[in-house]
Amino acid sequence: MPSNKVQSIKEELKEKIMQSEDAVFKELHTKEKYIEALYIKTISDETVIQDYVVKPFFEIATAETFLAYLQSHPKVKPFESEEQTLEELIRGVAVLFYQDFIFIFDSKVDRNNSVLDTTVETTIQGPQSGLSESLPTNLGLIRHRYPETTLNVESTTIGEISKTKVMILHDEKLVDQDVLRRVKEFLDEVDIQMFQTGEQLLDLIKKSNRALFPVMLVTERPDRVAVNLAAGKVVLLVSGSSFAVILPTVMKDFMASMEDIYQTYWVSIFLQVLRYVGFVTSLILPGLYVAVTSYNPELFRFQLALSIAGSRSAVPYPSFVEVVIMLFMMELLTEASIRLPKAIGPTATTVGGLILGQAATEAGLVSNIMIIIVSAVAISNFVVPINAFSFSVRIVKYIILALATCFGLVGVVLGFFMFLAYMVKLDSFGQPFLTLVQTKSTKE
Amino acid sequence: MNRYFLYLVFLNMLINVIIFVPKILIEHRYNGSVMGVLIAIPIGIGMNYLYSHSLNKFPGQGLPEILADSKHRWLVNLHLGSIQILWFSAGLITLLGFIDILSRFVNPEMPKLFLITIYLAAIFLIIQLPTKRVMYFLEIVLFLNTPLIGFIIYKTLTSEFLSWDSILEVGTHLFEKPSLKAMAAATYTFSGFTNLIIFNRVIKEKLKIWNFIIILFLGVFNLFTTFFIPIGFHGSDGAQEYLYPWISTSDSLRLVYSPIERVLYIFLMFYMSISLMSISIHWHVAFELLKGTFKEKENNKKNWMIMAAFMCCAIAGVLFLNTVLLNKITAYWMILLLGVEVMTVSIFFIWARRRTA
């Protein structure tokens, strides 16, 4: 008979867990031996229990051999403490009570372990698969791409309720110890109830919870993770999220697409320049339009100035109203096309973009040139490869627009430089945000 | 970082267009400017060398830190105080001058008081950054603007309207008795080194000799362009008719194929950022020195008080000074600056020698 201690632990565990419907307490008997198993069937894999516990139980005759089998099985851990067992139990393990022993049998079901295709950061060439939603699979994917013995994996939990498992990966040989210390400090300080995905950290990094720019990169590509590990960065994998978080991240990383590595040298340089030009365009173009039409039409050569003024001749209000209306429409269109089902998406953009734009011009509500500018802004905004960053840029252009409305050309130029100064002020775990040349280059 | 030193000096060379240096030089073109400029070059380079050489003995430290353990507290305060007033006024003159230019050439209908608010906002954002970050920002601004400078200078030098005869005519007044005002104005070109008082914090290693060689060439070229190109464009007599000779010069250039036809606008947009940076650097020095003068602990309230004081000065300046008055004051201020610079450099040189000997 089991001793009293084991009996009391069993009773206590049962009492804490049995009120839910999916908890299972099973007893198995043969002539010589009997075993009890406690698990939650919705998060445990019953076939695993069947294969590794139930079948051997009936196949192995003597009690001692079965005990030896259990003790030597790789999926079986000995009992440590009651709290820890309970913790594991609600994560899907089975607790086995056999004779005087308590075993923890790893029967966690790994449901979302299929590798997903990249949908956010797509490239033309290079690997097309992203991370999965399962932590062990993700770790496996990364280890596969980064076969180094120095790859160090630690884990911690975040979230009062969700108790989400987070893995901290870094290359012991390459990582900046100061950065690693800062990252760990930051993770210890995170105070949140439900932690679902790495993106949530973007806001938590600022004490005030109001960050304008992301200072960590959230990616779905295992190749990007591997490249960044090789650059000495720290990577966080969050259980249940198909996105990894890369720290520290500076602007250069936000402007880099994985494709840069997969293209030839001059092509990737060209693409980089293109992105920066697009970035600046989407920032200052609306502001510049207001400044040029309302404050300094003499800036441009007079043919151009005349054609701008001519196209605006039917518009009954000042240029900034025109810009605000059109930008607002464009933002609505962008927002809507994210929400819409895939089948209706193209219709909405056609209706919104083409027909509305055309009609608005013909009705004399906005000028032709305004339509061109708004589309240029919208397109160039999405040239920025990392979404979180391009969303921030979307906001900044309104600030510059407001300054341009008040101060004209001076507002545009100074607004741009104030924005630069703000970025100079930012840092990501001790790395200045605008660092261009990192000591350890991302490109190998 | 060696190149940081170069940036500081280079920034001052660029900004002299705003701070009335060409105006003062052209005013005295027949009586002593040329000789003044020629004398200013060795003086400027010499001061650059001596000061940075003696500051180099304290790598990674600004003047407040170097003097922190001095026994003569009041002497230190007097020393730091005089520099910070002077350096604050340098920023102030640049600011007022540039606001005046903006209201003349870009936003004539906007009240100056309104125009200055955005400048003050941007400046206060920058001067509060740590010294190292200010330096980064300066590097970025210069990186963005240097191609433009090169382009504009290339355009002026290759312009068919540049009259070399006028330049040569002014050049013949070489042997006039040098004028003090012109000389002081010309040395301003080199006086970016005084920013090292604070920015020595980011310079950790020894300054190499090539820095000074580059400064010599840049300085000579810069003085030549500042002084002679407006004369070349407007003629030796006509040049003095303009309040801002260089701005009018850039307005005489035309880019035939560019959507922005008038170089004036490119020039002004480029100077918007350069002057922002110059004012911020000067005021950052003043701000940090002011924080270093009082030994108490840093707090936000004090920082805001300092900035409020800066703001009041700037607004008072906008309200009470007009261009002509500002121009006159600047001419005398330059002489004062030269005197204080010579004094500071020599005193510090001797002090540093004794200290480290």
PDB file of N, CA, C and O in Angstrom, chain A residues 5 20 24 37-38 41 91 138 173-174 177 192 199 203 269 276 345 349 402 426-427 430:
ATOM      1  N   LYS A   5       2.015   9.744   3.089  1.00  0.00           N
ATOM      2  CA  LYS A   5       2.432  11.006   2.487  1.00  0.00           C
ATOM      3  C   LYS A   5       1.961  11.075   1.028  1.00  0.00           C
ATOM      4  O   LYS A   5       1.343  12.049   0.591  1.00  0.00           O
ATOM      5  N   SER A  20     -12.742  20.451 -12.387  1.00  0.00           N
ATOM      6  CA  SER A  20     -12.985  20.732 -13.795  1.00  0.00           C
ATOM      7  C   SER A  20     -13.301  19.445 -14.541  1.00  0.00           C
ATOM      8  O   SER A  20     -12.811  18.363 -14.191  1.00  0.00           O
ATOM      9  N   VAL A  24      -8.860  14.031 -15.488  1.00  0.00           N
ATOM     10  CA  VAL A  24      -9.093  12.589 -15.516  1.00  0.00           C
ATOM     11  C   VAL A  24      -8.267  11.933 -14.418  1.00  0.00           C
ATOM     12  O   VAL A  24      -7.077  12.243 -14.254  1.00  0.00           O
ATOM     13  N   ALA A  37      -3.208   7.414 -12.502  1.00  0.00           N
ATOM     14  CA  ALA A  37      -2.724   8.535 -13.325  1.00  0.00           C
ATOM     15  C   ALA A  37      -3.694   9.704 -13.214  1.00  0.00           C
ATOM     16  O   ALA A  37      -4.917   9.507 -13.190  1.00  0.00           O
ATOM     17  N   LEU A  38      -3.138  10.898 -13.091  1.00  0.00           N
ATOM     18  CA  LEU A  38      -3.969  12.110 -12.994  1.00  0.00           C
ATOM     19  C   LEU A  38      -3.519  13.075 -14.080  1.00  0.00           C
ATOM     20  O   LEU A  38      -2.338  13.408 -14.176  1.00  0.00           O
ATOM     21  N   LYS A  41      -7.292  16.026 -19.774  1.00  0.00           N
ATOM     22  CA  LYS A  41      -7.250  15.365 -21.076  1.00  0.00           C
ATOM     23  C   LYS A  41      -7.200  16.340 -22.252  1.00  0.00           C
ATOM     24  O   LYS A  41      -6.724  16.012 -23.313  1.00  0.00           O
ATOM     25  N   ARG A  91      -0.243  22.459 -17.191  1.00  0.00           N
ATOM     26  CA  ARG A  91       0.373  22.647 -18.500  1.00  0.00           C
ATOM     27  C   ARG A  91       0.314  21.367 -19.320  1.00  0.00           C
ATOM     28  O   ARG A  91       0.859  21.302 -20.404  1.00  0.00           O
ATOM     29  N   ASN A 138       9.650  25.952 -32.481  1.00  0.00           N
ATOM     30  CA  ASN A 138      10.403  27.151 -32.843  1.00  0.00           C
ATOM     31  C   ASN A 138      11.865  27.031 -32.449  1.00  0.00           C
ATOM     32  O   ASN A 138      12.765  27.377 -33.206  1.00  0.00           O
ATOM     33  N   LYS A 173      29.033  33.564 -27.030  1.00  0.00           N
ATOM     34  CA  LYS A 173      30.310  34.069 -27.512  1.00  0.00           C
ATOM     35  C   LYS A 173      30.183  35.501 -28.045  1.00  0.00           C
ATOM     36  O   LYS A 173      31.089  36.299 -27.932  1.00  0.00           O
ATOM     37  N   LEU A 174      29.011  35.811 -28.627  1.00  0.00           N
ATOM     38  CA  LEU A 174      28.908  37.075 -29.349  1.00  0.00           C
ATOM     39  C   LEU A 174      28.126  38.145 -28.601  1.00  0.00           C
ATOM     40  O   LEU A 174      28.250  39.321 -28.886  1.00  0.00           O
ATOM     41  N   GLN A 177      27.292  41.511 -23.022  1.00  0.00           N
ATOM     42  CA  GLN A 177      26.802  41.130 -21.693  1.00  0.00           C
ATOM     43  C   GLN A 177      25.940  42.218 -21.062  1.00  0.00           C
ATOM     44  O   GLN A 177      24.981  41.938 -20.350  1.00  0.00           O
ATOM     45  N   ILE A 192       2.379  42.437 -16.036  1.00  0.00           N
ATOM     46  CA  ILE A 192       1.245  42.299 -16.931  1.00  0.00           C
ATOM     47  C   ILE A 192       0.483  41.049 -16.530  1.00  0.00           C
ATOM     48  O   ILE A 192       1.044  40.118 -15.966  1.00  0.00           O
ATOM     49  N   GLU A 199       4.778  41.143 -29.173  1.00  0.00           N
ATOM     50  CA  GLU A 199       4.474  42.531 -29.526  1.00  0.00           C
ATOM     51  C   GLU A 199       4.079  43.353 -28.313  1.00  0.00           C
ATOM     52  O   GLU A 199       4.250  44.560 -28.296  1.00  0.00           O
ATOM     53  N   ASP A 203       5.192  48.026 -25.963  1.00  0.00           N
ATOM     54  CA  ASP A 203       4.646  49.122 -25.172  1.00  0.00           C
ATOM     55  C   ASP A 203       5.178  49.102 -23.748  1.00  0.00           C
ATOM     56  O   ASP A 203       5.316  50.142 -23.128  1.00  0.00           O
ATOM     57  N   ILE A 269      21.870  47.345 -52.170  1.00  0.00           N
ATOM     58  CA  ILE A 269      22.138  48.754 -51.881  1.00  0.00           C
ATOM     59  C   ILE A 269      21.011  49.623 -52.451  1.00  0.00           C
ATOM     60  O   ILE A 269      20.454  50.501 -51.772  1.00  0.00           O
ATOM     61  N   TYR A 276      14.885  54.118 -47.800  1.00  0.00           N
ATOM     62  CA  TYR A 276      15.086  55.353 -47.049  1.00  0.00           C
ATOM     63  C   TYR A 276      14.411  56.522 -47.744  1.00  0.00           C
ATOM     64  O   TYR A 276      13.818  57.389 -47.094  1.00  0.00           O
ATOM     65  N   GLY A 345     -11.445  42.465 -50.249  1.00  0.00           N
ATOM     66  CA  GLY A 345     -10.347  43.417 -50.158  1.00  0.00           C
ATOM     67  C   GLY A 345     -10.082  44.216 -51.420  1.00  0.00           C
ATOM     68  O   GLY A 345     -10.140  45.450 -51.400  1.00  0.00           O
ATOM     69  N   THR A 349     -10.450  48.442 -52.208  1.00  0.00           N
ATOM     70  CA  THR A 349      -9.372  49.339 -52.611  1.00  0.00           C
ATOM     71  C   THR A 349      -9.684  49.983 -53.952  1.00  0.00           C
ATOM     72  O   THR A 349      -9.361  51.150 -54.167  1.00  0.00           O
ATOM     73  N   ALA A 402       1.179  69.111 -39.116  1.00  0.00           N
ATOM     74  CA  ALA A 402       0.690  70.166 -38.222  1.00  0.00           C
ATOM     75  C   ALA A 402       1.690  71.310 -38.147  1.00  0.00           C
ATOM     76  O   ALA A 402       1.323  72.493 -38.216  1.00  0.00           O
ATOM     77  N   LEU A 426      16.410  58.353 -28.507  1.00  0.00           N
ATOM     78  CA  LEU A 426      15.977  56.991 -28.190  1.00  0.00           C
ATOM     79  C   LEU A 426      17.156  56.047 -28.093  1.00  0.00           C
ATOM     80  O   LEU A 426      18.138  56.199 -28.802  1.00  0.00           O
ATOM     81  N   ASP A 427      17.033  55.061 -27.218  1.00  0.00           N
ATOM     82  CA  ASP A 427      17.975  53.965 -27.365  1.00  0.00           C
ATOM     83  C   ASP A 427      17.296  52.640 -27.062  1.00  0.00           C
ATOM     84  O   ASP A 427      16.264  52.580 -26.413  1.00  0.00           O
ATOM     85  N   GLY A 430      20.485  50.291 -24.493  1.00  0.00           N
ATOM     86  CA  GLY A 430      21.835  50.828 -24.475  1.00  0.00           C
ATOM     87  C   GLY A 430      22.427  51.094 -25.838  1.00  0.00           C
ATOM     88  O   GLY A 430      23.497  51.664 -25.945  1.00  0.00           O
TER      89      GLY A 430
END
